[in-house]
mmCIF file of C-alpha atoms and ligand atoms in Angstrom:
data_model
loop_
_atom_site.group_PDB
_atom_site.id
_atom_site.type_symbol
_atom_site.label_atom_id
_atom_site.label_comp_id
_atom_site.label_asym_id
_atom_site.label_seq_id
_atom_site.Cartn_x
_atom_site.Cartn_y
_atom_site.Cartn_z
ATOM 1 C CA UNK I 1487 105.779 130.425 261.889
ATOM 2 C CA UNK I 1488 105.445 128.674 265.258
ATOM 3 C CA UNK I 1489 102.191 129.606 266.916
ATOM 4 C CA UNK I 1490 102.258 129.916 270.710
ATOM 5 C CA UNK I 1491 100.189 126.932 271.917
ATOM 6 C CA UNK I 1492 99.736 128.306 275.441
ATOM 7 C CA UNK I 1493 98.081 131.431 274.005
ATOM 8 C CA UNK I 1494 95.847 129.228 271.820
ATOM 9 C CA UNK I 1495 94.712 127.377 274.967
ATOM 10 C CA UNK I 1496 94.245 130.693 276.779
ATOM 11 C CA UNK I 1497 92.099 132.083 273.928
ATOM 12 C CA UNK I 1498 89.964 128.923 273.862
ATOM 13 C CA UNK I 1499 89.438 129.174 277.620
ATOM 14 C CA UNK I 1500 88.538 132.881 277.349
ATOM 15 C CA UNK I 1501 86.022 132.152 274.565
ATOM 16 C CA UNK I 1502 84.384 129.362 276.557
ATOM 17 C CA UNK I 1503 84.234 131.578 279.678
ATOM 18 C CA UNK I 1504 82.856 134.632 277.878
ATOM 19 C CA UNK I 1505 79.164 135.541 277.960
ATOM 20 C CA UNK I 1506 79.114 137.505 274.727
ATOM 21 C CA UNK I 1507 81.996 137.388 272.306
ATOM 22 C CA UNK I 1508 82.363 138.976 268.903
ATOM 23 C CA UNK I 1509 84.978 139.073 266.167
ATOM 24 C CA UNK I 1510 86.240 142.207 264.472
ATOM 25 C CA UNK I 1511 87.982 141.401 261.204
ATOM 26 C CA UNK I 1512 90.043 143.119 258.533
ATOM 27 C CA UNK I 1513 91.591 142.269 255.198
ATOM 28 C CA UNK I 1514 94.246 140.026 256.809
ATOM 29 C CA UNK I 1515 91.610 137.341 257.426
ATOM 30 C CA UNK I 1516 90.982 137.112 253.677
ATOM 31 C CA UNK I 1517 94.660 137.213 252.675
ATOM 32 C CA UNK I 1518 94.846 133.414 252.681
ATOM 33 C CA UNK I 1519 91.827 133.413 250.329
ATOM 34 C CA UNK I 1520 93.980 135.286 247.810
ATOM 35 C CA UNK I 1521 92.607 138.784 248.396
ATOM 36 C CA UNK I 1522 95.346 141.391 248.893
ATOM 37 C CA UNK I 1523 95.431 143.474 252.064
ATOM 38 C CA UNK I 1524 95.618 147.274 251.828
ATOM 39 C CA UNK I 1525 98.846 148.241 253.557
ATOM 40 C CA UNK I 1526 102.380 146.856 253.483
ATOM 41 C CA UNK I 1527 104.573 145.709 250.589
ATOM 42 C CA UNK I 1528 101.962 143.700 248.667
ATOM 43 C CA UNK I 1529 99.074 145.954 249.740
ATOM 44 C CA UNK I 1530 96.515 147.381 247.328
ATOM 45 C CA UNK I 1531 97.396 150.934 248.405
ATOM 46 C CA UNK I 1532 100.995 150.373 247.198
ATOM 47 C CA UNK I 1533 99.682 149.855 243.679
ATOM 48 C CA UNK I 1534 96.804 152.328 243.805
ATOM 49 C CA UNK I 1535 96.919 155.643 245.650
ATOM 50 C CA UNK I 1536 93.785 155.535 247.836
ATOM 51 C CA UNK I 1537 93.186 159.267 247.390
ATOM 52 C CA UNK I 1538 93.080 158.743 243.611
ATOM 53 C CA UNK I 1539 91.192 155.443 243.585
ATOM 54 C CA UNK I 1540 89.205 155.150 246.799
ATOM 55 C CA UNK I 1541 87.996 158.652 247.585
ATOM 56 C CA UNK I 1542 84.398 159.461 246.728
ATOM 57 C CA UNK I 1543 85.467 162.705 244.998
ATOM 58 C CA UNK I 1544 87.766 160.722 242.696
ATOM 59 C CA UNK I 1545 84.880 158.436 241.798
ATOM 60 C CA UNK I 1546 82.590 161.392 241.111
ATOM 61 C CA UNK I 1547 85.260 163.046 238.901
ATOM 62 C CA UNK I 1548 86.456 159.991 237.023
ATOM 63 C CA UNK I 1549 84.500 156.783 237.631
ATOM 64 C CA UNK I 1550 86.039 155.028 234.589
ATOM 65 C CA UNK I 1551 89.523 155.400 236.079
ATOM 66 C CA UNK I 1552 88.420 154.197 239.534
ATOM 67 C CA UNK I 1553 86.757 151.194 237.889
ATOM 68 C CA UNK I 1554 90.201 150.027 236.659
ATOM 69 C CA UNK I 1555 90.944 149.146 240.293
ATOM 70 C CA UNK I 1556 87.377 148.110 241.156
ATOM 71 C CA UNK I 1557 87.204 145.667 238.234
ATOM 72 C CA UNK I 1558 90.469 144.047 239.324
ATOM 73 C CA UNK I 1559 89.160 143.678 242.897
ATOM 74 C CA UNK I 1560 85.745 142.436 241.747
ATOM 75 C CA UNK I 1561 87.454 139.748 239.652
ATOM 76 C CA UNK I 1562 89.652 138.600 242.560
ATOM 77 C CA UNK I 1563 86.739 138.630 245.041
ATOM 78 C CA UNK I 1564 84.438 136.725 242.667
ATOM 79 C CA UNK I 1565 86.917 133.819 242.647
ATOM 80 C CA UNK I 1566 87.764 133.846 246.375
ATOM 81 C CA UNK I 1567 86.544 131.172 248.776
ATOM 82 C CA UNK I 1568 86.451 131.238 252.585
ATOM 83 C CA UNK I 1569 89.657 129.959 254.197
ATOM 84 C CA UNK I 1570 90.028 128.030 257.501
ATOM 85 C CA UNK I 1571 89.895 131.288 259.520
ATOM 86 C CA UNK I 1572 86.474 132.227 258.113
ATOM 87 C CA UNK I 1573 85.274 128.667 258.668
ATOM 88 C CA UNK I 1574 86.540 128.677 262.261
ATOM 89 C CA UNK I 1575 84.447 131.794 263.005
ATOM 90 C CA UNK I 1576 81.368 130.154 261.474
ATOM 91 C CA UNK I 1577 82.005 127.118 263.695
ATOM 92 C CA UNK I 1578 82.241 129.298 266.794
ATOM 93 C CA UNK I 1579 78.906 130.938 265.908
ATOM 94 C CA UNK I 1580 77.341 127.501 265.343
ATOM 95 C CA UNK I 1581 78.572 126.370 268.754
ATOM 96 C CA UNK I 1582 76.836 129.376 270.300
ATOM 97 C CA UNK I 1583 80.159 130.923 271.279
ATOM 98 C CA UNK I 1584 80.221 133.916 268.912
ATOM 99 C CA UNK I 1585 77.493 136.526 268.844
ATOM 100 C CA UNK I 1586 78.493 138.333 265.638
ATOM 101 C CA UNK I 1587 81.270 139.247 263.266
ATOM 102 C CA UNK I 1588 81.910 142.913 262.551
ATOM 103 C CA UNK I 1589 83.978 143.081 259.395
ATOM 104 C CA UNK I 1590 85.708 145.871 257.538
ATOM 105 C CA UNK I 1591 85.865 143.534 254.548
ATOM 106 C CA UNK I 1592 83.501 143.824 251.608
ATOM 107 C CA UNK I 1593 84.149 140.361 250.157
ATOM 108 C CA UNK I 1594 81.198 138.445 251.666
ATOM 109 C CA UNK I 1595 83.446 135.538 252.740
ATOM 110 C CA UNK I 1596 82.151 135.406 256.333
ATOM 111 C CA UNK I 1597 78.611 134.852 255.067
ATOM 112 C CA UNK I 1598 79.872 132.310 252.518
ATOM 113 C CA UNK I 1599 81.603 130.438 255.356
ATOM 114 C CA UNK I 1600 78.288 130.257 257.226
ATOM 115 C CA UNK I 1601 78.256 133.152 259.704
ATOM 116 C CA UNK I 1602 74.679 134.416 260.057
ATOM 117 C CA UNK I 1603 75.332 137.564 262.063
ATOM 118 C CA UNK I 1604 77.721 139.704 260.071
ATOM 119 C CA UNK I 1605 77.915 143.492 260.286
ATOM 120 C CA UNK I 1606 79.542 144.897 257.141
ATOM 121 C CA UNK I 1607 81.088 148.110 258.465
ATOM 122 C CA UNK I 1608 82.435 149.221 255.076
ATOM 123 C CA UNK I 1609 79.554 147.919 252.958
ATOM 124 C CA UNK I 1610 79.520 145.080 250.461
ATOM 125 C CA UNK I 1611 81.160 144.478 247.135
ATOM 126 C CA UNK I 1612 78.250 142.236 246.136
ATOM 127 C CA UNK I 1613 76.030 145.271 245.567
ATOM 128 C CA UNK I 1614 76.222 148.227 243.212
ATOM 129 C CA UNK I 1615 74.550 151.561 243.805
ATOM 130 C CA UNK I 1616 73.820 154.564 241.627
ATOM 131 C CA UNK I 1617 74.969 157.712 243.399
ATOM 132 C CA UNK I 1618 72.763 159.815 241.079
ATOM 133 C CA UNK I 1619 69.357 158.095 241.389
ATOM 134 C CA UNK I 1620 69.788 155.578 244.236
ATOM 135 C CA UNK I 1621 69.194 152.432 242.111
ATOM 136 C CA UNK I 1622 70.713 149.312 243.724
ATOM 137 C CA UNK I 1623 71.483 146.004 242.088
ATOM 138 C CA UNK I 1624 73.670 142.943 242.648
ATOM 139 C CA UNK I 1625 77.078 142.781 240.990
ATOM 140 C CA UNK I 1626 76.274 139.244 239.782
ATOM 141 C CA UNK I 1627 73.884 140.833 237.243
ATOM 142 C CA UNK I 1628 76.934 142.149 235.371
ATOM 143 C CA UNK I 1629 79.774 140.302 233.667
ATOM 144 C CA UNK I 1630 83.378 141.598 233.748
ATOM 145 C CA UNK I 1631 82.804 142.698 230.118
ATOM 146 C CA UNK I 1632 80.123 145.125 231.367
ATOM 147 C CA UNK I 1633 82.586 147.020 233.608
ATOM 148 C CA UNK I 1634 82.175 149.896 234.303
ATOM 149 C CA UNK I 1635 78.558 148.904 234.966
ATOM 150 C CA UNK I 1636 75.827 151.387 234.078
ATOM 151 C CA UNK I 1637 72.638 152.210 235.951
ATOM 152 C CA UNK I 1638 69.580 150.626 234.336
ATOM 153 C CA UNK I 1639 67.520 153.700 235.155
ATOM 154 C CA UNK I 1640 69.723 156.742 234.464
ATOM 155 C CA UNK I 1641 72.786 155.258 232.711
ATOM 156 C CA UNK I 1642 75.244 156.749 235.207
ATOM 157 C CA UNK I 1643 78.215 154.586 236.173
ATOM 158 C CA UNK I 1644 77.358 152.492 239.241
ATOM 159 C CA UNK I 1645 79.512 152.451 242.357
ATOM 160 C CA UNK I 1646 80.081 149.326 244.468
ATOM 161 C CA UNK I 1647 78.072 149.755 247.666
ATOM 162 C CA UNK I 1648 81.245 150.012 249.711
ATOM 163 C CA UNK I 1649 82.431 152.916 251.824
ATOM 164 C CA UNK I 1650 84.865 155.154 249.960
ATOM 165 C CA UNK I 1651 87.093 157.608 251.812
ATOM 166 C CA UNK I 1652 84.998 160.735 252.378
ATOM 167 C CA UNK I 1653 81.767 158.730 252.765
ATOM 168 C CA UNK I 1654 79.809 157.950 255.910
ATOM 169 C CA UNK I 1655 79.638 154.507 257.486
ATOM 170 C CA UNK I 1656 76.224 152.875 256.828
ATOM 171 C CA UNK I 1657 74.057 154.030 259.747
ATOM 172 C CA UNK I 1658 72.815 150.598 260.848
ATOM 173 C CA UNK I 1659 76.309 149.110 260.759
ATOM 174 C CA UNK I 1660 77.675 151.972 262.842
ATOM 175 C CA UNK I 1661 74.920 151.730 265.476
ATOM 176 C CA UNK I 1662 75.000 147.932 265.673
ATOM 177 C CA UNK I 1663 78.797 147.809 265.923
ATOM 178 C CA UNK I 1664 78.964 150.359 268.713
ATOM 179 C CA UNK I 1665 76.221 148.480 270.584
ATOM 180 C CA UNK I 1666 78.097 145.180 270.204
ATOM 181 C CA UNK I 1667 81.354 146.816 271.290
ATOM 182 C CA UNK I 1668 79.698 148.026 274.481
ATOM 183 C CA UNK I 1669 77.911 144.807 275.478
ATOM 184 C CA UNK I 1670 80.518 142.206 274.530
ATOM 185 C CA UNK I 1671 82.989 140.865 277.033
ATOM 186 C CA UNK I 1672 85.404 139.421 274.473
ATOM 187 C CA UNK I 1673 86.564 140.657 271.069
ATOM 188 C CA UNK I 1674 88.678 138.590 268.686
ATOM 189 C CA UNK I 1675 90.463 141.171 266.521
ATOM 190 C CA UNK I 1676 91.662 139.331 263.437
ATOM 191 C CA UNK I 1677 93.816 140.537 260.537
ATOM 192 C CA UNK I 1678 93.463 144.280 260.808
ATOM 193 C CA UNK I 1679 96.064 147.004 261.209
ATOM 194 C CA UNK I 1680 93.351 148.955 263.083
ATOM 195 C CA UNK I 1681 94.411 152.312 261.709
ATOM 196 C CA UNK I 1682 91.246 153.322 259.820
ATOM 197 C CA UNK I 1683 88.629 155.160 261.865
ATOM 198 C CA UNK I 1684 85.861 154.933 262.907
ATOM 199 C CA UNK I 1685 86.263 151.134 262.488
ATOM 200 C CA UNK I 1686 89.380 151.079 264.671
ATOM 201 C CA UNK I 1687 87.333 152.607 267.486
ATOM 202 C CA UNK I 1688 85.402 149.318 267.914
ATOM 203 C CA UNK I 1689 88.040 147.371 269.908
ATOM 204 C CA UNK I 1690 88.990 150.533 271.809
ATOM 205 C CA UNK I 1691 85.377 151.133 272.887
ATOM 206 C CA UNK I 1692 84.966 147.448 273.759
ATOM 207 C CA UNK I 1693 88.064 147.667 275.950
ATOM 208 C CA UNK I 1694 86.747 150.840 277.650
ATOM 209 C CA UNK I 1695 83.542 148.941 278.440
ATOM 210 C CA UNK I 1696 85.497 146.089 280.003
ATOM 211 C CA UNK I 1697 85.943 143.555 277.205
ATOM 212 C CA UNK I 1698 88.981 141.358 276.841
ATOM 213 C CA UNK I 1699 90.656 141.958 273.479
ATOM 214 C CA UNK I 1700 92.470 139.048 271.818
ATOM 215 C CA UNK I 1701 94.419 139.946 268.724
ATOM 216 C CA UNK I 1702 95.274 137.471 265.971
ATOM 217 C CA UNK I 1703 97.634 138.926 263.393
ATOM 218 C CA UNK I 1704 100.788 138.106 261.486
ATOM 219 C CA UNK I 1705 102.391 141.243 262.910
ATOM 220 C CA UNK I 1706 102.199 143.692 265.784
ATOM 221 C CA UNK I 1707 99.647 146.492 265.324
ATOM 222 C CA UNK I 1708 98.638 149.703 267.028
ATOM 223 C CA UNK I 1709 96.457 147.575 269.330
ATOM 224 C CA UNK I 1710 99.176 145.130 270.381
ATOM 225 C CA UNK I 1711 100.630 147.230 273.182
ATOM 226 C CA UNK I 1712 97.912 148.668 275.363
ATOM 227 C CA UNK I 1713 94.564 147.634 273.890
ATOM 228 C CA UNK I 1714 95.018 143.895 273.322
ATOM 229 C CA UNK I 1715 95.047 141.714 276.425
ATOM 230 C CA UNK I 1716 97.372 139.506 274.389
ATOM 231 C CA UNK I 1717 98.291 138.983 270.754
ATOM 232 C CA UNK I 1718 98.634 135.652 268.983
ATOM 233 C CA UNK I 1719 101.128 136.081 266.198
ATOM 234 C CA UNK I 1720 100.513 133.967 263.108
ATOM 235 C CA UNK I 1721 98.387 133.572 260.014
ATOM 236 C CA UNK I 1722 94.690 133.616 260.900
ATOM 237 C CA UNK I 1723 94.061 130.538 258.731
ATOM 238 C CA UNK I 1724 96.387 128.590 260.995
ATOM 239 C CA UNK I 1725 95.647 130.163 264.394
ATOM 240 C CA UNK I 1726 91.836 130.162 264.239
ATOM 241 C CA UNK I 1727 91.364 126.415 263.540
ATOM 242 C CA UNK I 1728 93.758 125.645 266.427
ATOM 243 C CA UNK I 1729 91.638 127.819 268.719
ATOM 244 C CA UNK I 1730 88.440 126.052 267.617
ATOM 245 C CA UNK I 1731 90.069 122.639 268.188
ATOM 246 C CA UNK I 1732 91.061 123.738 271.710
ATOM 247 C CA UNK I 1733 87.517 125.027 272.339
ATOM 248 C CA UNK I 1734 86.098 121.653 271.244
ATOM 249 C CA UNK I 1735 88.396 119.834 273.691
ATOM 250 C CA UNK I 1736 87.256 122.121 276.517
ATOM 251 C CA UNK I 1737 83.527 121.697 275.903
ATOM 252 C CA UNK I 1738 83.482 117.986 274.980
HETATM 253 P P1 OAD Y 1959 95.440 146.541 256.365
HETATM 254 O O1 OAD Y 1959 96.066 146.205 255.057
HETATM 255 O O2 OAD Y 1959 95.622 147.897 256.894
HETATM 256 O O3 OAD Y 1959 95.938 145.523 257.462
HETATM 257 C C1 OAD Y 1959 95.953 144.137 257.252
HETATM 258 C C2 OAD Y 1959 96.418 143.483 258.534
HETATM 259 O O4 OAD Y 1959 96.297 142.066 258.368
HETATM 260 C C3 OAD Y 1959 97.865 143.767 258.885
HETATM 261 O O5 OAD Y 1959 97.944 144.094 260.263
HETATM 262 C C4 OAD Y 1959 98.585 142.436 258.585
HETATM 263 O O6 OAD Y 1959 99.683 142.200 259.457
HETATM 264 C C5 OAD Y 1959 97.481 141.444 258.837
HETATM 265 N N1 OAD Y 1959 97.577 140.171 258.072
HETATM 266 C C6 OAD Y 1959 97.941 139.998 256.790
HETATM 267 N N2 OAD Y 1959 97.810 138.715 256.435
HETATM 268 C C7 OAD Y 1959 97.360 138.058 257.525
HETATM 269 C C8 OAD Y 1959 97.023 136.713 257.808
HETATM 270 N N3 OAD Y 1959 97.114 135.752 256.876
HETATM 271 N N4 OAD Y 1959 96.597 136.386 259.045
HETATM 272 C C9 OAD Y 1959 96.509 137.337 260.015
HETATM 273 N N5 OAD Y 1959 96.799 138.631 259.810
HETATM 274 C C10 OAD Y 1959 97.219 138.989 258.584
HETATM 275 O O7 OAD Y 1959 93.880 146.171 256.198
HETATM 276 P P2 OAD Y 1959 92.650 146.555 257.139
HETATM 277 O O8 OAD Y 1959 93.052 146.666 258.552
HETATM 278 O O9 OAD Y 1959 91.552 145.635 256.793
HETATM 279 O O10 OAD Y 1959 88.824 150.671 254.165
HETATM 280 O O11 OAD Y 1959 92.306 148.003 256.574
HETATM 281 C C11 OAD Y 1959 91.239 148.712 257.124
HETATM 282 C C12 OAD Y 1959 90.571 149.515 256.060
HETATM 283 O O12 OAD Y 1959 91.554 150.265 255.316
HETATM 284 C C13 OAD Y 1959 89.874 148.700 254.985
HETATM 285 O O13 OAD Y 1959 88.593 148.262 255.358
HETATM 286 C C14 OAD Y 1959 89.800 149.677 253.847
HETATM 287 C C15 OAD Y 1959 91.219 150.219 253.914
HETATM 288 O O14 OAD Y 1959 91.394 151.506 253.397
HETATM 289 C C16 OAD Y 1959 88.218 151.366 253.203
HETATM 290 O O15 OAD Y 1959 88.492 151.189 252.026
HETATM 291 C C17 OAD Y 1959 87.215 152.360 253.690
#
């Protein structure tokens, strides 16, 4: 795919000119790390019906069944490494040009890449929680042979501390994200179809409060016409390093 160089230069200029920029990411940014996205032909929701495997009521009714999917995801995530798009965002933060990353992803790859300010809007796959007694522990304390993992205290089956359909967004993540959306003047929206709410409200609110929205995605999304100031079409792992290179040229 040929990436539009003039838009790369434009994005770099906008980042350098911005006073407070943030990134809002979705599963597309981790696709090049080998983690499947949710929608589309190869998406996780093609293989697993989200109402059967990702709704909190399904987990409550049949956690063993839901763990068939969770174990597969946990295995893939445990092997995944940050790709050039994650690293590019960490570089922007290091340069003082990115305030925070708000991610819908639960894979921890932004932190692994080096970003310090990461808001995990849908929770984290690195943690397990007991929905009966509230016990919390790290997934690394369990081996794949232990799946489905049991609570040390009450022996119930643990749930990854991620947001299932039918569950609330973690309060702090919700408040912090809405604050960032309102005070930022630039949002890089990377690898999300932006169809799941309330997450998808973040770029919309940012736009309402005057931010420029730059979309980086392999395809057009619901944001491309109307919300995004412009969209750079291409794989994030290719586009983001080009943007960082262009930023470096501008500030050197
Ligand atoms: P989706 O699967 O809905 O969208 C992935 C987006 O990434 C699509 O727009 C793709 O075109 C784009 N994409 C794929 N590969 C890419 C690449 N290499 N570079 C750039 N873009 C790429 O995933 P999300 O938007 O993350 O929530 O989904 C949002 C939420 O829906 C998830 O957090 C999850 C899911 O249900 C919960 O489980 C609560």
